[in-house]
Coordinates of C-alpha atoms in Angstrom, one line a residue:
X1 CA 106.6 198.6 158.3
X2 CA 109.8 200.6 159.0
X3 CA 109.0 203.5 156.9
X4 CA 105.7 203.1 159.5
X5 CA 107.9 203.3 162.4
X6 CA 110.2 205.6 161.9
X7 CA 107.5 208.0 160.7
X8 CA 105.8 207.7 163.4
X9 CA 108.4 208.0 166.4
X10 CA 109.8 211.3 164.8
X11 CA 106.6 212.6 165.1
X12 CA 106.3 210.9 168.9
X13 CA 109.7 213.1 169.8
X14 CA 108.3 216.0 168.0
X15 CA 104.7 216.5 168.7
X16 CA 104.5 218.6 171.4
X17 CA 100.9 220.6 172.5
X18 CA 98.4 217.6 173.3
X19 CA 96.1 215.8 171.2
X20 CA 94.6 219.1 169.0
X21 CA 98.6 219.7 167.9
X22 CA 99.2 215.6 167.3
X23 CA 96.1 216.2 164.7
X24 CA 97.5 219.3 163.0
X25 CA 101.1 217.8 163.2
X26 CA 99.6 214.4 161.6
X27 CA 97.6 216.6 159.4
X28 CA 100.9 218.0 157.4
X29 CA 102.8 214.8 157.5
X30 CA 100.7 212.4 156.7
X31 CA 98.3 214.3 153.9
X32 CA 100.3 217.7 152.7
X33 CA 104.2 216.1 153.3
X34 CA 103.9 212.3 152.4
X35 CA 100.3 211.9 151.1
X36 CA 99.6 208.3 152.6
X37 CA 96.0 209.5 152.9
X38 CA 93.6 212.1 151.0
X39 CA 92.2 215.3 152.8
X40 CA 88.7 213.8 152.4
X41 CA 89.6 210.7 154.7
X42 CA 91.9 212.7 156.6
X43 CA 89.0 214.4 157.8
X44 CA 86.4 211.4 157.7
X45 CA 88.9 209.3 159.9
X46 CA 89.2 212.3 162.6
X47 CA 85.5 212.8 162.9
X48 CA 84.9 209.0 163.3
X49 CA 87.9 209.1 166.1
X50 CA 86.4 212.2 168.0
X51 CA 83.1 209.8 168.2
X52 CA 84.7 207.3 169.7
X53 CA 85.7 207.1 172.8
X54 CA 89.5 207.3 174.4
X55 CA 92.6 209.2 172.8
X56 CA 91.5 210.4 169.4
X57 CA 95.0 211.5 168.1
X58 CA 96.2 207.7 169.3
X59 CA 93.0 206.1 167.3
X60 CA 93.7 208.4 164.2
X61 CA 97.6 207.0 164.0
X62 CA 96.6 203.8 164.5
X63 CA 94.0 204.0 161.3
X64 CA 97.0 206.0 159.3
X65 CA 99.0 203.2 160.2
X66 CA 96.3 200.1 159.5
X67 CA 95.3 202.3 155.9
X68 CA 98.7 202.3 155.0
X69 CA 100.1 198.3 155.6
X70 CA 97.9 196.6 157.5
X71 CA 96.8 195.9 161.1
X72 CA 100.1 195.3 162.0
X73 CA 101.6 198.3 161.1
X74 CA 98.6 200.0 163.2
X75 CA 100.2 198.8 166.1
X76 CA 103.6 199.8 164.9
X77 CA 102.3 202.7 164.3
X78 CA 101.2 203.5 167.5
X79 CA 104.4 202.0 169.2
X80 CA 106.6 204.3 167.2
X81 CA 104.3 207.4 168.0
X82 CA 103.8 206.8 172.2
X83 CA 107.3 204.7 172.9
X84 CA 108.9 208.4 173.1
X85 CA 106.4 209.9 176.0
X86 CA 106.2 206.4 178.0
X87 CA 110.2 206.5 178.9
X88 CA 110.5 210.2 179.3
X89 CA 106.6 210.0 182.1
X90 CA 108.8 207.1 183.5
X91 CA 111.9 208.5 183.5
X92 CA 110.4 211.8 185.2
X93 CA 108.9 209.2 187.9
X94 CA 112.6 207.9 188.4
X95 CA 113.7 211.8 189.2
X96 CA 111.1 212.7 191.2
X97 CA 111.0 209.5 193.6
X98 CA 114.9 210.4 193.7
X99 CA 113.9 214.0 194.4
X100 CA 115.9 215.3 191.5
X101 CA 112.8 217.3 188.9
X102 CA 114.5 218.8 185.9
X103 CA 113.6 222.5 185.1
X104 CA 110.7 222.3 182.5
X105 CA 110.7 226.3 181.6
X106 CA 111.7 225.8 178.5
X107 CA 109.4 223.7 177.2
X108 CA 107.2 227.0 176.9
X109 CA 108.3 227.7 173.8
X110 CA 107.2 224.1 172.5
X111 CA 103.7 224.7 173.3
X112 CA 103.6 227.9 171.4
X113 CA 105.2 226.2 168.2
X114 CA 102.2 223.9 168.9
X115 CA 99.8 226.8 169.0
X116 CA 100.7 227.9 165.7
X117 CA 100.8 224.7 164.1
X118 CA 97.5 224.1 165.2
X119 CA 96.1 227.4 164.1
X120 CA 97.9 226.5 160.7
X121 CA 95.9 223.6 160.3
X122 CA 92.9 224.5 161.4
X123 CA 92.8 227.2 159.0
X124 CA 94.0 225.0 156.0
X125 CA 91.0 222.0 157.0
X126 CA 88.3 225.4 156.9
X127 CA 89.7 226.1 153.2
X128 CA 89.8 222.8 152.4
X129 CA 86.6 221.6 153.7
X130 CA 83.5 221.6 151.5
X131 CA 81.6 224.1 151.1
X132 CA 78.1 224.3 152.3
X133 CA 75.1 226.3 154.0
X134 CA 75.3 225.4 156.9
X135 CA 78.9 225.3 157.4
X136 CA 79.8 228.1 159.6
X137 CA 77.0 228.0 161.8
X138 CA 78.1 224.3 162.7
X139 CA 81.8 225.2 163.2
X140 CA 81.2 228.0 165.4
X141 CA 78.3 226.7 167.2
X142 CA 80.3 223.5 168.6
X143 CA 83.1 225.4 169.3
X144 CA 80.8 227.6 171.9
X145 CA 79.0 224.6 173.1
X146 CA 82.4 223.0 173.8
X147 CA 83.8 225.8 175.7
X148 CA 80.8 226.7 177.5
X149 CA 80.0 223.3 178.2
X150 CA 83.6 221.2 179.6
X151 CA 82.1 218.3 180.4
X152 CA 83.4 214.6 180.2
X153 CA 80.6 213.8 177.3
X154 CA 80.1 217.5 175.7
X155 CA 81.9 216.1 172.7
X156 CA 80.3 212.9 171.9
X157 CA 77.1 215.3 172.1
X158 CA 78.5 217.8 169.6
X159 CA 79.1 214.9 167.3
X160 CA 75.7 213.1 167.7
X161 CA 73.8 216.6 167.2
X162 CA 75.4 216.9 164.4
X163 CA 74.8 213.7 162.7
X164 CA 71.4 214.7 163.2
X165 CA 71.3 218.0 161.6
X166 CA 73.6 216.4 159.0
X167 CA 70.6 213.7 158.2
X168 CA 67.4 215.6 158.6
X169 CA 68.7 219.1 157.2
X170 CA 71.0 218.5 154.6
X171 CA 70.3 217.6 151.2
X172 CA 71.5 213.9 150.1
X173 CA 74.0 214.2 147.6
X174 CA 74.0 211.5 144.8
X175 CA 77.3 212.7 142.8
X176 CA 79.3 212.9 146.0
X177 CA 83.0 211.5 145.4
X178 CA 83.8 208.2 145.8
X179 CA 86.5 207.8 149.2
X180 CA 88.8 204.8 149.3
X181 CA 89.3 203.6 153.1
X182 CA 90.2 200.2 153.3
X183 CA 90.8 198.3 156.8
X184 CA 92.6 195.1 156.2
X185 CA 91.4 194.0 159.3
X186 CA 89.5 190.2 158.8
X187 CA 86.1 190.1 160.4
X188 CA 87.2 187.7 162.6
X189 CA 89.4 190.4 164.2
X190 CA 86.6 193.0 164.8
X191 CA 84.0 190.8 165.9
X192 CA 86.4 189.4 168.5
X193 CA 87.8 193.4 169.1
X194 CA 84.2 194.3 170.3
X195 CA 83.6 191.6 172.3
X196 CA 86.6 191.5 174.4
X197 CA 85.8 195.4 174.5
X198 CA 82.7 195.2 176.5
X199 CA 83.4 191.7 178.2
X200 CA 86.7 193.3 180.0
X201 CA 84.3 196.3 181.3
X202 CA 82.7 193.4 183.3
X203 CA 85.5 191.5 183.8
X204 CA 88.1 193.2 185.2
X205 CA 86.1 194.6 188.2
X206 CA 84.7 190.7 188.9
X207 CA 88.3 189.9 189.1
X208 CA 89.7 192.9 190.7
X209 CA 87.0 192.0 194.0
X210 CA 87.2 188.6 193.9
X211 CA 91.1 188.4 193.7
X212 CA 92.0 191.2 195.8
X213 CA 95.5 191.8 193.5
X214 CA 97.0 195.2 193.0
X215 CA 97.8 194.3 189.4
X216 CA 94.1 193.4 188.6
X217 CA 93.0 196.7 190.8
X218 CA 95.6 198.6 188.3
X219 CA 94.6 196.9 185.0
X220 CA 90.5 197.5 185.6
X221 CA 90.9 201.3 186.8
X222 CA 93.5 202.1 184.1
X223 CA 90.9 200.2 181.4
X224 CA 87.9 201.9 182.3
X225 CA 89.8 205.4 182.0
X226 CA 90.6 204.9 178.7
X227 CA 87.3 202.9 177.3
X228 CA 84.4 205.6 179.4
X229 CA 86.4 209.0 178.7
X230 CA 85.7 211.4 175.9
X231 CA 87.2 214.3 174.4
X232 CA 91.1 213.1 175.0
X233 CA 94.0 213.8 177.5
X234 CA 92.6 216.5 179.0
X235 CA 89.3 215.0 180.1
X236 CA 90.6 211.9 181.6
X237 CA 92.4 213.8 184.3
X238 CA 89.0 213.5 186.7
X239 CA 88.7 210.3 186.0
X240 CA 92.4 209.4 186.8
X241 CA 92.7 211.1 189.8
X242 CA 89.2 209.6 190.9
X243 CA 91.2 206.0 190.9
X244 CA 94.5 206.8 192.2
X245 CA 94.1 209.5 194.2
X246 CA 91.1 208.7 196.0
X247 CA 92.2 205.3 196.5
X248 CA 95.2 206.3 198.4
X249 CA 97.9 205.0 195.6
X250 CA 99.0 208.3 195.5
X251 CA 99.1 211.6 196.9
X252 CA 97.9 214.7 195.3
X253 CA 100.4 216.6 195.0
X254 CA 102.8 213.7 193.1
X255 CA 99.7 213.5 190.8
X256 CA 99.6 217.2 189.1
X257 CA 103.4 217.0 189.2
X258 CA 103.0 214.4 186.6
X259 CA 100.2 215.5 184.8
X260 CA 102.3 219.2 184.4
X261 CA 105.0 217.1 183.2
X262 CA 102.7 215.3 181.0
X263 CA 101.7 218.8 179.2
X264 CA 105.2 219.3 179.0
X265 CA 105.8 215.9 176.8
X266 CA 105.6 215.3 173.2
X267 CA 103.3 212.0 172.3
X268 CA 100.1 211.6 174.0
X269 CA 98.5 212.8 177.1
X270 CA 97.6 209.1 178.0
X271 CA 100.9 208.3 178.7
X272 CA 100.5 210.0 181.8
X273 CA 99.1 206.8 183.2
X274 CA 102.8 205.2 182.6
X275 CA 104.0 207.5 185.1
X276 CA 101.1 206.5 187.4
X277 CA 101.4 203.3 187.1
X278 CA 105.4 203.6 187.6
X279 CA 104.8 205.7 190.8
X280 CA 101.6 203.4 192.0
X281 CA 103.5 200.0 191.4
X282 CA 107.4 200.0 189.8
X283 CA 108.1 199.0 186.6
X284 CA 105.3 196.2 186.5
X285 CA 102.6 199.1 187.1
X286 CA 104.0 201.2 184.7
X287 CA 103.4 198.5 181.6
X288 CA 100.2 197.3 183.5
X289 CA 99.0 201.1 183.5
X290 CA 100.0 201.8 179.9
X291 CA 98.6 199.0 178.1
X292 CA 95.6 199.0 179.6
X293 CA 94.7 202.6 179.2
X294 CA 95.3 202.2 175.4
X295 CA 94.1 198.5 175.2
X296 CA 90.1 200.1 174.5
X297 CA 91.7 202.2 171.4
X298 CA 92.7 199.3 169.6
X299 CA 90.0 197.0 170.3
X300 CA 87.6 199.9 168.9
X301 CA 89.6 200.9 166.2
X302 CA 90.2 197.3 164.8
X303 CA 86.5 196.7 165.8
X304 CA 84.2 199.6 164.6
X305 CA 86.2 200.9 161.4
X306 CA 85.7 197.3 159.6
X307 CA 81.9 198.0 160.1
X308 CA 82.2 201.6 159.4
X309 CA 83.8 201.0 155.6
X310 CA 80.6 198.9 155.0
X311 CA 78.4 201.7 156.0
X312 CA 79.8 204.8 155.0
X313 CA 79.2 204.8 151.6
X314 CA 75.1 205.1 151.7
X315 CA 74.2 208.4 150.4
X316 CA 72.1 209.6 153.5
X317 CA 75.5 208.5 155.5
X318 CA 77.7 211.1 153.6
X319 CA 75.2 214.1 154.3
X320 CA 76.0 212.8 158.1
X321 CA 79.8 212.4 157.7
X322 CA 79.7 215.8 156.0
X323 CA 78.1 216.8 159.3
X324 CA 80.7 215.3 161.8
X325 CA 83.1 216.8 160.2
X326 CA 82.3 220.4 160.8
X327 CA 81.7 219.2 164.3
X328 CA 85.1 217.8 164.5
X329 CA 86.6 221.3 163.2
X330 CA 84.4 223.3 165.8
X331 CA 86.0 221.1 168.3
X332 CA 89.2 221.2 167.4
X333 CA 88.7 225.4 167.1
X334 CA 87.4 225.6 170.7
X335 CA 90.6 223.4 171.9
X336 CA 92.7 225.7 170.4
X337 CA 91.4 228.6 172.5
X338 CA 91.4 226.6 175.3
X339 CA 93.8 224.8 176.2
X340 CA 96.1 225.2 173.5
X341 CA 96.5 228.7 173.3
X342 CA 95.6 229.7 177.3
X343 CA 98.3 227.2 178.1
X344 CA 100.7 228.9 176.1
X345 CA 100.4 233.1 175.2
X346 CA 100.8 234.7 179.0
X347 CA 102.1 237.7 177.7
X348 CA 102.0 240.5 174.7
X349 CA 106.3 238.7 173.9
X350 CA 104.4 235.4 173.2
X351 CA 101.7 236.8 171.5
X352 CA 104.4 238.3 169.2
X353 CA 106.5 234.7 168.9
X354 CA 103.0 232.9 168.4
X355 CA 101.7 235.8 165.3
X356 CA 105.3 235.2 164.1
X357 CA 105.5 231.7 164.0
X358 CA 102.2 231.1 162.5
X359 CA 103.1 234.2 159.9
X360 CA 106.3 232.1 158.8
X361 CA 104.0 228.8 158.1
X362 CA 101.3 231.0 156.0
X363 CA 103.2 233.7 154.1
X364 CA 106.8 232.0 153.4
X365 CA 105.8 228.2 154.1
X366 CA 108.7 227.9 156.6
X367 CA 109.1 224.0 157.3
X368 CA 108.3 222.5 160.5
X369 CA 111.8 221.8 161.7
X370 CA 112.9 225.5 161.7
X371 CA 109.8 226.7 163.7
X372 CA 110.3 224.4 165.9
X373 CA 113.9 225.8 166.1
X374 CA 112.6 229.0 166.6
X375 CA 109.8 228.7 169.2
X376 CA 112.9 226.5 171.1
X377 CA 114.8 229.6 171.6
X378 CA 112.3 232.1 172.1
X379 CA 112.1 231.9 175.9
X380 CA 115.5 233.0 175.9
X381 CA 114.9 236.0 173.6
X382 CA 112.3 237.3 176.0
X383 CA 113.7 241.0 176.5
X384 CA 111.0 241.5 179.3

């Protein structure tokens, strides 16, 4: 369980980008660094977490963490991994209602170590993934739907046109490799997971109207932001602003100077609704906010994957997880072009640090502590 924790909360101060860099950075710790998991579940556990709905780099920590000692260390798991980004979104609340809003230029050279780390992994998964006929159609083809198309469901699309293509096109297998993935979760657990899942959908509201409390009106929009939005961080900003912004709990303006700072955060992009809930409500709002945006993850994690390990092994259902998973690549590839790299290359000086960096991880398999050293200080190389 410590080993769990600390694991996970360097990676929480570390993993800066958004949710397509928490993949890649979990991606080289967690199967090239420490091996706790194959590349073959590595890949089946992120195409089942990009089906799902809420924060899929959250849901794929909290699986690393459950596959490696249990429910419990899931949730430590999580803790270790989010704890970071939930005090500095609060803390940035504190400055800003204080009017003091520290200078976040320098995080620029974060997000282009993130760029290349990405890049890096995506380009390992292609080598490593299986090969196959259909395999480069697939990958570019959702990567162009999912640019062309940026809408709150596109994903979950991508993902269920492939499944189809992945049952009625390809050919079943029968000497496909046996996969161990293992949820030690009792039935009991995910049978009451997916309950409470749906029941709180219609609870919440029923108590939000009939009680008239801020903390109920905070805990049901926060809850159905994270259960109804797919495709990650970045697509639960419209429904976010739709409930605080439009409600009058806060003013524009306050709310994309938190999401910037957000972007600017290593850990998850849904800790954005700790500073929300901070600014909206105090202290109280801003644990209201927080576990109730990640409360759906859990109960869907602990819920579906017990049902998944009983299904996934079908021969039919490998063709289709083969499937999803060159979905899941296309969609990672299209967030890498946007926003990973837009949000990060402006000019030809970061194209150079961003070819560099990504040179130093191929070629001479520079570890990730010195790139991050050196994307740190490259703002303040900039000649130009």
């Amino acid at each position: 369980m410590k080993e769990v924790f600390f694991t996970f909360l360097k990676l929480g101060l570390i993993s800066f980008g958004g949710p397509t860099a928490h993949l890649a950075y979990f991606y080289q710790e967690f199967v090239i660094r420490k091996k706790w998991i194959s590349e073959e579940v590595y890949k089946e556990l992120l195409a089942v977490c990009q089906f799902l709905p809420g924060p899929a780099s959250s849901q794929l920590g909290i699986c690393i963490g459950t596959l490696r000692s249990g429910w419990k260390a899931g949730c430590i798991a999580w803790f270790g991994f989010t704890l970071p980004s939930i005090l500095l979104m609060v803390g940035f609340g504190i400055l800003l209602k204080s009017n003091i809003v520290p200078d976040l230029k320098w995080i620029h050279g974060l997000k282009l170590v993130a760029a290349a780390v990405v890049a890096h992994a995506i380009l390992t998964m292609w080598k490593n993934s299986k090969d196959h006929t259909y395999k480069i159609y697939m990958v570019i083809g959702s990567a162009l739907i999912t640019l062309v198309f940026s809408g709150a469901f596109t994903q979950l699309i991508v993902i269920l046109i492939g499944a189809g293509i992945g049952f009625f096109l390809f050919k079943e297998e029968t000497d496909l490799p046996y996969v161990s993935v293992s949820f030690s979760v009792p039935k009991k657990i995910a049978f009451w997971s997916l309950g409470f899942f749906f029941l709180l959908l219609f609870l919440l509201p029923l108590l939000k109207s009939f009680s008239g409390l801020l903390s109920f009106a905070i805990s049901d929009s926060f809850y159905r932001s994270g259960a109804l939005v797919f495709g990650g961080g970045h697509v639960v900003l419209p429904l976010l602003e739709n409930e605080v912004v439009r409600q009058g709990w806060l003013g524009k303006e306050e709310f994309l100077a938190g999401y910037g700072a957000a972007q600017a955060m290593p850990g998850p992009l849904f800790t954005f609704a700790s500073y929300l809930g901070y600014m909206i409500s105090g202290y109280g709002g801003a644990i209201l906010s927080t576990a109730f945006v990640f409360l759906p993850s859990f109960l869907l994690v602990f819920g579906f994957f017990p049902l998944w390990e009983k299904i996934r092994n079908y021969p039919k259902m490998r063709t289709v997880i083969d499937a999803i998973q060159f979905c899941a690549l296309g969609i990672l590839l299209s967030a890498f072009c946007t926003p990973v790299f837009t949000s990060s290359v402006y000019s030809a000086y970061d194209l150079f640090i961003f070819c560099s960096l990504f040179s130093l991880m191929i070629f001479l398999k520079v570890p990730n502590w010195l790139i991050l050293i050196i994307g740190l200080i490259s703002p303040f190389l900039n000649p130009f």
